[in-house]
Coordinates of N, CA and C in Angstrom, one line a residue:
M1 N 65.4 -126.8 23.1 CA 67.6 -126.7 23.5 C 67.4 -127.4 22.1
K2 N 66.2 -127.2 21.1 CA 66.9 -128.1 19.5 C 67.7 -127.1 18.9
R3 N 68.3 -127.4 17.9 CA 68.7 -126.0 17.3 C 69.8 -126.9 15.4
R4 N 69.3 -126.1 15.3 CA 70.0 -127.0 13.6 C 72.0 -126.6 13.3
S5 N 71.7 -125.4 13.3 CA 73.1 -124.7 12.8 C 73.6 -123.9 13.7
L6 N 74.8 -123.6 13.2 CA 74.7 -121.5 14.5 C 74.4 -120.6 13.1
S7 N 74.0 -119.7 13.7 CA 73.9 -118.7 12.5 C 74.6 -118.2 12.1
V8 N 75.5 -117.5 11.3 CA 76.8 -115.8 12.0 C 76.8 -115.4 13.1
E9 N 75.3 -114.5 12.8 CA 75.2 -114.1 14.6 C 75.9 -114.6 15.6
D10 N 74.3 -116.2 16.1 CA 74.9 -116.6 16.9 C 76.7 -117.9 17.2
R11 N 77.1 -117.6 15.8 CA 78.9 -117.9 16.0 C 79.7 -117.2 16.7
A12 N 79.1 -115.5 16.2 CA 80.1 -115.2 16.8 C 79.5 -113.8 17.9
R13 N 79.0 -114.7 18.1 CA 78.2 -114.1 19.6 C 78.6 -115.4 20.7
L14 N 78.9 -116.7 20.1 CA 79.4 -117.7 20.9 C 81.0 -118.1 20.9
E15 N 81.4 -117.4 19.7 CA 83.3 -117.2 19.1 C 83.7 -115.9 20.8
A16 N 82.6 -114.9 21.0 CA 83.1 -113.6 21.9 C 83.2 -113.8 23.0
A17 N 82.2 -115.4 23.3 CA 82.4 -115.0 24.4 C 83.1 -116.9 24.9
I18 N 83.7 -117.3 24.1 CA 84.4 -118.8 24.7 C 85.9 -117.0 24.4
G19 N 85.9 -116.9 23.9 CA 87.1 -116.0 24.1 C 88.2 -116.6 22.5
Y20 N 87.9 -117.1 21.8 CA 88.7 -117.7 20.7 C 87.5 -118.1 19.4
Q21 N 88.2 -117.9 17.6 CA 87.7 -117.9 16.6 C 88.1 -119.1 16.1
F22 N 87.2 -120.0 15.2 CA 88.2 -120.7 14.4 C 88.3 -120.7 13.4
A23 N 89.1 -121.4 12.8 CA 89.9 -121.1 11.3 C 89.0 -122.4 10.7
E24 N 88.0 -123.4 10.9 CA 87.9 -124.1 10.6 C 85.9 -124.2 11.4
K25 N 85.3 -123.8 11.3 CA 84.1 -123.9 11.0 C 83.2 -124.9 11.7
D26 N 83.1 -125.9 11.0 CA 82.8 -127.5 11.1 C 83.5 -127.9 12.7
R27 N 84.3 -127.2 13.1 CA 84.6 -128.1 14.3 C 83.6 -127.8 15.8
L28 N 83.1 -126.0 15.3 CA 82.9 -125.8 16.0 C 80.9 -126.5 16.2
D29 N 81.2 -126.9 15.0 CA 79.2 -126.8 15.1 C 79.1 -128.9 15.4
R30 N 80.0 -129.2 15.1 CA 80.5 -130.7 15.3 C 80.6 -130.8 17.6
A31 N 81.1 -129.8 17.7 CA 81.5 -130.1 19.3 C 80.0 -129.2 19.7
L32 N 79.0 -128.6 19.2 CA 77.9 -128.6 19.7 C 76.4 -129.5 18.9
T33 N 77.1 -131.0 18.8 CA 75.6 -131.8 18.2 C 76.1 -132.8 18.5
H34 N 74.5 -133.4 19.9 CA 74.5 -134.5 20.4 C 74.0 -135.4 19.1
S35 N 74.6 -136.6 19.9 CA 73.6 -137.8 19.1 C 72.8 -137.6 19.0
S36 N 71.5 -137.1 19.4 CA 70.7 -137.8 18.6 C 69.9 -136.1 18.3
A37 N 70.8 -135.7 17.3 CA 70.5 -134.9 16.6 C 70.4 -135.7 14.9
R38 N 69.4 -135.6 13.8 CA 68.8 -136.4 12.7 C 70.2 -136.3 12.4
N39 N 71.3 -137.8 10.9 CA 71.8 -137.6 10.7 C 73.1 -137.0 11.3
A40 N 73.0 -136.9 12.6 CA 74.4 -137.2 13.4 C 75.6 -138.4 13.9
K41 N 75.3 -139.3 13.3 CA 75.9 -140.8 13.4 C 77.4 -140.7 13.5
A42 N 77.8 -139.5 12.2 CA 78.8 -139.6 12.2 C 80.3 -137.5 12.4
S43 N 79.0 -137.6 12.5 CA 79.4 -135.9 13.3 C 78.9 -135.1 14.6
N44 N 78.4 -136.2 15.6 CA 78.1 -135.8 16.7 C 79.2 -135.8 18.0
Y45 N 79.4 -134.7 18.3 CA 80.7 -134.2 19.0 C 81.1 -135.5 20.2
Q46 N 80.9 -136.8 19.7 CA 81.2 -137.6 21.4 C 82.5 -138.5 21.5
R47 N 82.9 -138.4 19.3 CA 84.9 -138.0 20.1 C 85.3 -137.3 20.4
L48 N 85.1 -135.9 20.1 CA 85.4 -134.8 20.7 C 85.7 -134.9 21.9
E49 N 84.0 -134.8 22.4 CA 84.3 -135.7 24.2 C 85.6 -136.2 24.5
F50 N 86.0 -137.2 24.4 CA 86.9 -138.9 24.5 C 88.0 -137.5 24.9
L51 N 88.5 -137.2 23.3 CA 89.7 -136.2 23.7 C 89.9 -134.6 24.7
G52 N 88.4 -134.3 24.4 CA 88.3 -133.1 25.8 C 88.3 -132.9 27.4
D53 N 88.0 -134.5 26.8 CA 87.9 -135.2 29.0 C 89.5 -135.2 28.9
R54 N 90.8 -135.9 28.3 CA 92.3 -135.6 28.3 C 92.5 -134.5 29.0
V55 N 92.8 -133.4 27.9 CA 93.4 -132.5 27.3 C 92.5 -131.6 28.8
L56 N 91.2 -131.0 28.7 CA 91.7 -130.6 30.2 C 91.8 -131.1 31.0
G57 N 92.0 -132.5 31.8 CA 92.9 -133.3 32.9 C 94.2 -132.7 32.8
L58 N 95.0 -131.8 31.7 CA 96.0 -131.7 31.2 C 96.0 -130.6 32.0
C59 N 95.6 -129.5 31.5 CA 95.7 -128.4 31.7 C 95.0 -128.1 33.2
V60 N 94.6 -128.5 33.9 CA 93.5 -128.6 35.1 C 94.6 -129.0 36.1
A61 N 96.0 -130.2 35.9 CA 96.9 -130.8 36.7 C 97.9 -129.6 36.6
E62 N 98.6 -128.9 35.7 CA 98.9 -128.3 35.2 C 98.5 -126.5 36.2
L63 N 97.4 -126.9 36.3 CA 97.9 -125.9 36.9 C 97.5 -125.1 38.6
L64 N 96.5 -127.2 38.9 CA 96.6 -127.4 39.7 C 97.9 -127.4 40.6
F65 N 98.8 -128.1 39.8 CA 100.2 -128.2 39.9 C 100.9 -127.1 40.5
A66 N 100.9 -125.7 39.3 CA 100.9 -124.7 40.1 C 101.1 -123.3 41.3
T67 N 99.8 -124.4 41.3 CA 99.4 -123.2 41.8 C 99.5 -123.3 43.6
F68 N 99.2 -124.9 43.5 CA 99.3 -125.3 45.3 C 100.6 -126.2 45.3
R69 N 102.2 -125.3 45.2 CA 102.7 -126.0 45.5 C 103.1 -126.5 46.7
D70 N 102.6 -126.8 47.4 CA 103.3 -127.4 48.6 C 101.9 -128.5 48.8
A71 N 101.2 -128.6 48.2 CA 100.5 -129.8 48.3 C 100.9 -130.6 47.8
N72 N 100.3 -132.0 48.8 CA 101.2 -133.8 48.2 C 99.7 -133.9 47.3
E73 N 100.6 -135.1 46.8 CA 99.7 -135.8 45.5 C 98.0 -135.9 46.0
G74 N 98.4 -136.4 47.4 CA 96.4 -136.7 47.1 C 95.5 -135.9 47.2
E75 N 96.4 -134.2 48.0 CA 95.4 -133.1 47.9 C 94.7 -133.3 46.5
L76 N 96.1 -133.4 45.5 CA 96.4 -132.8 43.9 C 95.3 -133.2 43.6
S77 N 94.8 -134.4 43.6 CA 94.3 -135.4 43.2 C 92.7 -135.4 43.8
V78 N 92.1 -135.4 44.2 CA 91.4 -134.3 45.7 C 90.5 -133.5 44.7
R79 N 92.1 -132.0 44.2 CA 90.8 -130.6 43.5 C 90.7 -131.1 41.9
L80 N 91.4 -132.2 41.7 CA 91.8 -132.6 39.8 C 90.1 -132.7 39.8
N81 N 90.1 -134.0 40.8 CA 88.7 -135.1 40.6 C 88.0 -133.5 40.9
Q82 N 87.0 -132.4 41.6 CA 86.7 -131.5 41.7 C 86.0 -130.7 40.3
L83 N 87.5 -130.5 40.1 CA 87.8 -129.5 38.9 C 87.2 -130.2 37.6
V84 N 87.4 -131.3 37.8 CA 87.4 -132.1 35.9 C 85.4 -132.6 36.3
S85 N 85.6 -132.9 37.4 CA 83.5 -133.1 37.2 C 82.8 -132.8 36.5
A86 N 81.6 -134.0 35.7 CA 80.5 -133.3 35.5 C 79.1 -131.8 36.1
E87 N 79.9 -131.7 37.4 CA 79.4 -131.0 37.3 C 79.7 -129.4 38.0
S88 N 81.6 -129.9 37.5 CA 81.7 -128.3 37.2 C 82.2 -127.8 36.0
C89 N 81.8 -128.8 34.9 CA 81.9 -128.7 33.6 C 80.1 -128.0 33.0
A90 N 78.9 -128.4 33.5 CA 78.3 -128.1 33.8 C 78.2 -126.5 33.6
R91 N 79.2 -126.5 35.4 CA 79.5 -125.1 35.4 C 79.6 -123.5 34.5
V92 N 80.8 -124.0 33.6 CA 81.2 -123.5 32.4 C 80.3 -123.4 31.1
A93 N 79.2 -124.6 31.4 CA 78.6 -124.5 30.4 C 77.4 -124.0 30.5
D94 N 76.7 -123.9 31.7 CA 76.2 -122.3 31.5 C 77.1 -121.3 31.9
D95 N 78.0 -121.1 32.1 CA 78.2 -119.6 32.1 C 78.7 -118.9 30.9
L96 N 78.9 -119.7 29.7 CA 78.4 -119.7 29.3 C 77.9 -119.7 28.1
S97 N 76.2 -120.3 28.2 CA 75.2 -120.4 27.3 C 74.8 -121.2 26.9
L98 N 75.4 -122.4 27.1 CA 75.8 -122.8 25.7 C 74.4 -123.5 25.0
H99 N 74.1 -123.8 26.6 CA 72.5 -124.4 26.3 C 71.8 -124.3 24.9
E100 N 72.1 -122.6 24.8 CA 71.0 -121.5 24.1 C 71.4 -122.6 22.3
F101 N 72.6 -123.0 22.1 CA 73.2 -123.8 20.8 C 73.4 -124.9 20.4
I102 N 72.9 -125.8 21.4 CA 73.2 -127.0 21.3 C 72.4 -128.0 20.3
H103 N 73.0 -128.7 19.3 CA 71.7 -129.0 18.3 C 71.9 -130.8 18.7
T104 N 70.6 -130.4 19.3 CA 70.2 -131.8 19.6 C 68.7 -132.6 18.7
G105 N 68.3 -134.4 19.1 CA 67.1 -134.5 19.1 C 66.0 -133.9 19.5
S106 N 65.3 -134.5 18.9 CA 63.7 -134.1 20.7 C 64.0 -135.1 21.5
D107 N 63.8 -136.5 21.8 CA 64.7 -137.3 22.8 C 64.7 -136.8 23.5
V108 N 65.6 -135.6 23.6 CA 66.8 -134.9 24.9 C 66.0 -134.1 25.5
K109 N 65.0 -133.2 24.9 CA 63.5 -132.7 25.6 C 63.3 -133.9 26.2
K110 N 63.4 -134.6 27.1 CA 63.0 -136.6 27.8 C 64.0 -136.0 29.1
I111 N 65.6 -135.4 28.7 CA 66.1 -135.8 29.7 C 66.3 -134.7 30.7
T112 N 66.0 -135.0 32.0 CA 65.9 -133.8 33.2 C 67.6 -134.0 33.6
G113 N 66.7 -133.1 34.7 CA 68.9 -133.3 36.4 C 69.4 -134.3 36.1
K114 N 70.4 -135.2 36.1 CA 71.9 -135.1 36.5 C 71.6 -135.4 34.5
H115 N 71.5 -136.3 34.0 CA 71.3 -137.0 32.0 C 71.5 -135.2 31.6
M116 N 70.5 -134.1 31.9 CA 70.6 -132.8 31.4 C 72.1 -132.5 31.7
M117 N 72.4 -132.9 33.0 CA 73.6 -131.8 33.4 C 75.1 -132.6 32.8
N118 N 75.5 -134.1 32.5 CA 76.1 -135.1 31.7 C 76.2 -134.8 30.2
V119 N 75.4 -133.8 29.8 CA 74.9 -133.5 28.4 C 75.7 -132.5 28.0
R120 N 75.2 -130.9 29.3 CA 76.3 -129.4 29.2 C 77.4 -130.1 29.8
A121 N 77.7 -130.5 30.3 CA 79.7 -131.1 30.6 C 79.6 -132.2 29.8
D122 N 79.5 -132.5 28.9 CA 79.8 -133.0 27.4 C 80.6 -132.5 26.6
V123 N 79.7 -131.3 25.9 CA 79.4 -130.1 25.5 C 81.2 -129.4 25.5
V124 N 80.9 -128.6 26.9 CA 82.2 -128.5 27.6 C 83.3 -128.8 26.8
E125 N 83.2 -130.7 27.0 CA 84.7 -131.0 27.1 C 84.7 -131.3 25.9
S126 N 84.2 -131.6 24.6 CA 83.8 -131.0 23.3 C 84.5 -130.3 23.3
L127 N 83.6 -128.9 23.3 CA 84.4 -127.8 22.9 C 85.9 -127.5 23.3
I128 N 86.7 -127.7 24.0 CA 87.9 -127.5 24.5 C 88.4 -128.6 22.9
A129 N 88.1 -129.8 23.2 CA 88.6 -130.0 22.3 C 89.1 -129.6 20.8
A130 N 87.9 -129.4 20.5 CA 87.4 -128.5 19.3 C 88.7 -127.6 19.4
I131 N 88.7 -126.9 20.6 CA 90.2 -125.6 20.2 C 91.5 -125.9 19.9
Y132 N 91.6 -127.5 20.4 CA 92.6 -128.3 20.8 C 93.1 -128.1 19.5
L133 N 91.8 -128.3 18.3 CA 92.3 -129.1 17.2 C 92.0 -128.3 16.2
D134 N 91.4 -127.6 16.5 CA 91.9 -125.9 15.8 C 92.6 -125.1 15.7
G135 N 93.4 -125.1 17.3 CA 94.5 -123.9 17.7 C 95.4 -124.5 18.4
G136 N 95.3 -125.6 18.3 CA 96.1 -126.2 19.3 C 97.1 -126.7 21.0
L137 N 97.2 -126.7 21.4 CA 97.3 -127.2 23.4 C 97.0 -125.1 23.6
E138 N 98.2 -124.6 23.0 CA 98.0 -123.5 24.2 C 96.6 -122.6 24.2
A139 N 96.1 -122.6 22.6 CA 94.7 -122.2 22.6 C 93.8 -122.6 23.7
A140 N 93.4 -124.1 23.8 CA 93.1 -125.1 24.6 C 92.8 -124.7 25.7
R141 N 94.6 -124.6 26.6 CA 94.9 -124.1 27.5 C 94.5 -122.6 28.2
R142 N 94.4 -121.7 27.2 CA 93.5 -120.6 28.2 C 92.7 -120.3 28.4
F143 N 91.6 -120.9 27.0 CA 90.5 -121.5 27.2 C 90.0 -121.8 28.6
V144 N 90.7 -123.0 28.8 CA 90.5 -123.9 30.3 C 90.9 -123.0 31.8
L145 N 92.2 -122.4 31.4 CA 92.4 -120.5 32.9 C 91.8 -119.6 32.4
Q146 N 91.0 -119.5 31.7 CA 90.0 -118.6 32.0 C 89.1 -119.1 33.0
H147 N 88.7 -119.8 31.9 CA 86.9 -120.6 33.0 C 87.2 -121.8 34.7
W148 N 89.0 -121.9 34.1 CA 89.1 -122.8 35.7 C 89.8 -122.1 37.2
T149 N 90.9 -121.0 36.4 CA 91.4 -120.4 37.6 C 91.2 -120.1 38.9
H150 N 89.7 -119.4 38.2 CA 89.3 -119.1 39.3 C 89.1 -120.4 41.0
R151 N 88.1 -121.0 40.3 CA 87.9 -122.3 40.7 C 89.0 -122.8 41.4
A152 N 89.4 -122.7 41.1 CA 91.4 -123.3 41.2 C 91.3 -122.8 42.2
A153 N 91.4 -121.6 42.5 CA 91.6 -120.9 44.2 C 90.9 -121.2 45.0
S154 N 89.9 -121.1 44.5 CA 88.6 -121.5 45.9 C 88.9 -122.6 47.2
A155 N 88.7 -121.0 48.1 CA 88.9 -121.3 49.2 C 88.7 -123.4 50.1
D156 N 87.7 -123.1 49.3 CA 87.1 -124.2 50.2 C 87.3 -125.6 48.8
G157 N 88.3 -125.0 48.1 CA 88.1 -126.2 46.6 C 88.6 -127.5 47.6
A158 N 89.5 -127.9 48.5 CA 89.5 -129.3 48.9 C 89.4 -129.5 50.3
R159 N 87.8 -128.4 50.7 CA 87.4 -129.0 52.1 C 85.8 -129.1 52.0
R160 N 85.3 -130.3 51.5 CA 84.0 -130.2 50.7 C 83.8 -130.4 52.1
D161 N 82.4 -132.1 51.6 CA 82.1 -133.2 51.8 C 83.2 -133.7 52.5
A162 N 83.0 -134.0 53.9 CA 84.1 -135.6 53.3 C 83.9 -136.3 53.1
K163 N 82.3 -137.2 53.3 CA 82.6 -138.5 52.3 C 83.0 -138.3 50.8
T164 N 82.6 -137.5 50.2 CA 82.5 -137.5 49.1 C 84.1 -137.1 49.0
E165 N 85.1 -136.1 50.0 CA 86.3 -136.1 49.6 C 87.5 -137.3 49.6
L166 N 86.7 -138.0 50.2 CA 87.3 -139.6 50.8 C 87.2 -140.6 49.6
Q167 N 85.7 -140.4 49.5 CA 86.0 -141.5 47.6 C 86.4 -141.4 47.0
E168 N 86.4 -140.0 46.8 CA 87.0 -139.7 45.2 C 88.2 -140.1 45.5
W169 N 89.5 -139.5 46.4 CA 90.5 -139.5 47.1 C 90.9 -141.4 46.5
A170 N 90.1 -142.1 48.0 CA 90.2 -143.9 47.2 C 89.9 -144.2 46.6
H171 N 89.6 -144.1 44.6 CA 89.6 -144.0 44.3 C 90.3 -143.5 43.1
A172 N 90.7 -143.1 43.4 CA 91.3 -142.0 42.6 C 93.0 -143.1 42.6
K173 N 93.1 -143.1 44.1 CA 94.9 -143.9 44.4 C 94.7 -145.7 45.1
F174 N 93.8 -145.5 45.2 CA 93.8 -147.7 45.5 C 93.1 -148.0 44.3
G175 N 91.9 -147.5 44.3 CA 90.3 -148.1 42.4 C 89.8 -148.8 43.2
I176 N 89.6 -147.9 45.0 CA 88.3 -148.7 45.6 C 87.5 -148.3 46.0
A177 N 85.9 -147.9 47.3 CA 85.3 -147.2 48.0 C 85.6 -147.5 49.7
P178 N 85.7 -146.6 50.0 CA 85.5 -146.4 51.5 C 84.8 -147.4 52.2
K179 N 85.1 -148.4 53.4 CA 83.6 -148.9 53.7 C 82.9 -148.4 55.3
Y180 N 81.9 -147.9 55.4 CA 81.5 -147.8 57.2 C 81.1 -148.8 57.3
R181 N 80.7 -149.0 58.7 CA 80.5 -149.4 59.6 C 80.2 -149.2 61.0
T182 N 79.1 -149.5 61.5 CA 77.8 -148.7 62.6 C 78.5 -149.3 63.5
D183 N 79.8 -149.2 64.3 CA 80.0 -149.8 65.8 C 79.3 -149.5 66.5
D184 N 78.5 -149.0 67.6 CA 77.9 -148.4 68.3 C 76.5 -147.4 67.9
R185 N 75.7 -147.2 68.7 CA 74.7 -146.6 68.9 C 73.9 -146.3 70.8
S186 N 74.3 -145.9 71.5 CA 73.7 -144.8 73.1 C 73.3 -143.4 72.5
G187 N 72.9 -143.6 74.1 CA 72.3 -142.1 75.1 C 70.4 -142.9 75.0
P188 N 70.2 -141.8 74.9 CA 68.6 -142.1 74.9 C 68.2 -140.9 73.6
D189 N 66.6 -141.3 73.0 CA 66.1 -141.2 71.5 C 66.6 -139.9 71.3
H190 N 66.2 -138.7 72.4 CA 66.7 -136.9 72.1 C 68.3 -136.5 72.1
D191 N 69.4 -137.8 72.6 CA 70.0 -136.7 72.3 C 71.0 -138.2 72.3
P192 N 71.4 -138.8 70.7 CA 71.6 -139.9 70.9 C 73.3 -139.7 70.1
R193 N 73.7 -141.1 70.1 CA 75.4 -140.9 69.6 C 75.8 -142.3 68.8
F194 N 76.4 -142.4 68.2 CA 76.4 -142.8 66.5 C 77.9 -143.2 67.0
T195 N 78.7 -143.7 66.7 CA 80.3 -144.7 66.6 C 80.2 -145.3 65.1
V196 N 81.3 -144.9 64.6 CA 81.0 -145.6 63.0 C 82.4 -145.6 62.6
T197 N 83.3 -146.7 62.0 CA 84.1 -147.2 61.7 C 84.4 -146.9 60.1
V198 N 85.1 -145.9 59.4 CA 85.6 -146.5 58.4 C 87.0 -147.4 58.0
E199 N 86.4 -148.2 56.5 CA 88.3 -148.5 56.3 C 88.5 -148.4 55.1
I200 N 89.2 -148.6 54.7 CA 89.8 -148.3 53.2 C 91.1 -149.7 53.6
D201 N 91.1 -150.4 52.0 CA 91.6 -151.7 52.2 C 93.0 -151.3 52.7
G202 N 94.4 -151.5 53.3 CA 95.1 -151.6 53.2 C 95.9 -149.6 54.3
L203 N 94.7 -149.3 54.5 CA 94.8 -148.9 55.5 C 94.3 -149.2 57.2
A204 N 95.2 -148.3 57.8 CA 94.1 -148.3 59.3 C 93.2 -147.9 59.0
P205 N 91.9 -148.5 59.7 CA 90.6 -147.4 59.8 C 90.8 -146.4 60.9
E206 N 89.6 -145.2 61.1 CA 89.6 -144.1 61.4 C 87.7 -144.1 62.3
T207 N 87.7 -144.1 63.2 CA 86.3 -143.8 64.3 C 85.6 -142.2 64.3
G208 N 84.9 -142.3 64.4 CA 84.6 -140.9 64.2 C 82.7 -141.1 65.4
T209 N 82.0 -140.4 66.3 CA 81.1 -140.5 66.9 C 80.2 -139.2 66.8
D210 N 79.1 -138.9 66.7 CA 78.9 -137.9 66.8 C 76.9 -138.9 66.5
R211 N 75.2 -137.2 67.2 CA 74.6 -136.9 66.8 C 74.2 -137.7 66.1
S212 N 74.5 -138.2 64.6 CA 73.4 -139.1 63.4 C 74.9 -139.7 62.9
K213 N 74.1 -141.0 62.6 CA 74.7 -141.3 62.5 C 75.5 -141.5 60.3
R214 N 75.2 -140.5 59.8 CA 76.2 -139.2 58.7 C 76.9 -139.1 59.8
G215 N 76.6 -138.4 60.7 CA 77.4 -137.3 60.9 C 79.2 -137.8 61.6
A216 N 78.0 -139.1 62.0 CA 79.2 -139.9 62.6 C 80.6 -140.2 61.5
E217 N 79.7 -141.0 60.4 CA 80.7 -140.6 59.0 C 81.7 -140.0 58.7
Q218 N 81.3 -138.4 58.6 CA 82.2 -137.6 58.3 C 82.5 -137.0 59.3
V219 N 82.5 -137.2 60.7 CA 83.5 -137.9 61.6 C 85.1 -138.1 61.1
A220 N 84.9 -139.4 60.7 CA 85.5 -140.6 61.1 C 86.4 -140.1 59.3
A221 N 85.2 -139.5 58.3 CA 86.5 -139.5 56.9 C 87.1 -138.3 56.6
T222 N 86.4 -137.4 58.2 CA 87.9 -136.0 58.1 C 89.0 -136.7 58.5
K223 N 88.6 -137.4 59.5 CA 90.3 -137.3 60.5 C 90.8 -138.9 59.8
L224 N 90.7 -139.5 58.5 CA 91.3 -140.4 58.0 C 92.0 -139.2 56.6
L225 N 91.7 -138.1 56.4 CA 91.5 -137.5 55.5 C 92.7 -136.5 55.6
E226 N 92.9 -136.7 56.9 CA 93.9 -135.4 57.5 C 94.8 -136.4 58.4
R227 N 94.5 -137.7 58.7 CA 95.8 -138.4 59.1 C 96.5 -139.5 58.3
E228 N 95.9 -139.2 56.9 CA 96.9 -138.4 56.0 C 97.7 -138.3 54.8
G229 N 97.0 -136.9 55.6 CA 97.3 -135.8 54.8 C 96.6 -135.0 53.5
V230 N 95.2 -135.5 53.2 CA 94.5 -134.8 52.3 C 94.3 -133.8 52.7
W231 N 93.9 -133.2 53.3 CA 93.2 -132.6 54.1 C 94.6 -131.9 55.9
Q232 N 94.7 -130.6 55.5 CA 95.4 -129.9 56.3 C 94.8 -130.1 58.3
K233 N 94.9 -130.6 59.5 CA 93.9 -130.5 60.7 C 93.5 -129.2 60.7
Q234 N 92.7 -128.6 61.1 CA 92.4 -127.3 61.5 C 92.3 -127.4 63.3
S235 N 92.6 -126.1 63.2 CA 92.2 -125.7 64.9 C 90.5 -125.8 65.4
A236 N 91.3 -126.0 66.5 CA 90.3 -126.2 67.1 C 88.8 -124.5 67.1
G237 N 89.5 -123.8 66.9 CA 88.9 -122.2 66.9 C 87.9 -122.4 64.9
N238 N 88.5 -122.9 64.6 CA 88.0 -122.8 63.0 C 86.5 -124.1 62.6

C-alpha cells in the first residue's frame, strides 16, 4: 500500500476511474497522502477529509430527498447515516481500487481490520473534497451520484439490522442510545423464551419476545422503529 507519488500513467488511470481530470494535479496527490507518509504533516488528506465529509453529506442528503419523496425525517436520517458510513465509503474506495494509489508510511502496514477500512473511507472523503475544490460542487455531486445512486436506491437501504437502525436513528434524532432490559426468561432450556424491553428517553418503550435474547431485542427494536414511522410495517407475509 506504500507509494510516494502518482506516475503519469497511474494518474491517468485513476482519473479515468474517477471520471474527473484535475486542473491542479497536486490536489489529487494530497487527497491520497496519509499522515504517516514522510514529510506529509502539511500536505496530508486530513483537512480534505473534514471538508469531503460535509460535501458528501450534502450530496447524499439531496439524493435521498429527491429519491424518497414520501420518506419522513427519521427514515431519511437512517438512510443518510448508512450511506455516508465508513463501511459505505470504503466500498466505494474498493470499487475504485484506491488502495493501489494511497501514499502511506511504513507504520500503516500494521493497521488492519476496521482501522484499514477507516483509511480507505477517509481517502474517499478527501477525494470528494479535492474534486469540490478543483471543479466546484457540480463536479463533486457528479462523482457522488455516480457512486451512491445505486446504493441509495437499494431495496434494503433502510431495512437492515433493527438494533443498528434504531441506534443510528436515536443518535441522530435525540443524541442518545437505546437501552435494553431483559424482563423475563421462561420455558425449558431446549425452547427458551426471552422478553426484552427497549427504552429511549422521551419515548414510550416497546417489548419483544423471542427464543434468544438478541432475537427479542431485534423484535423490540423493530416494533419501536415501525411505531415511530422510521420503518413501514411489514405484512405478515413478508
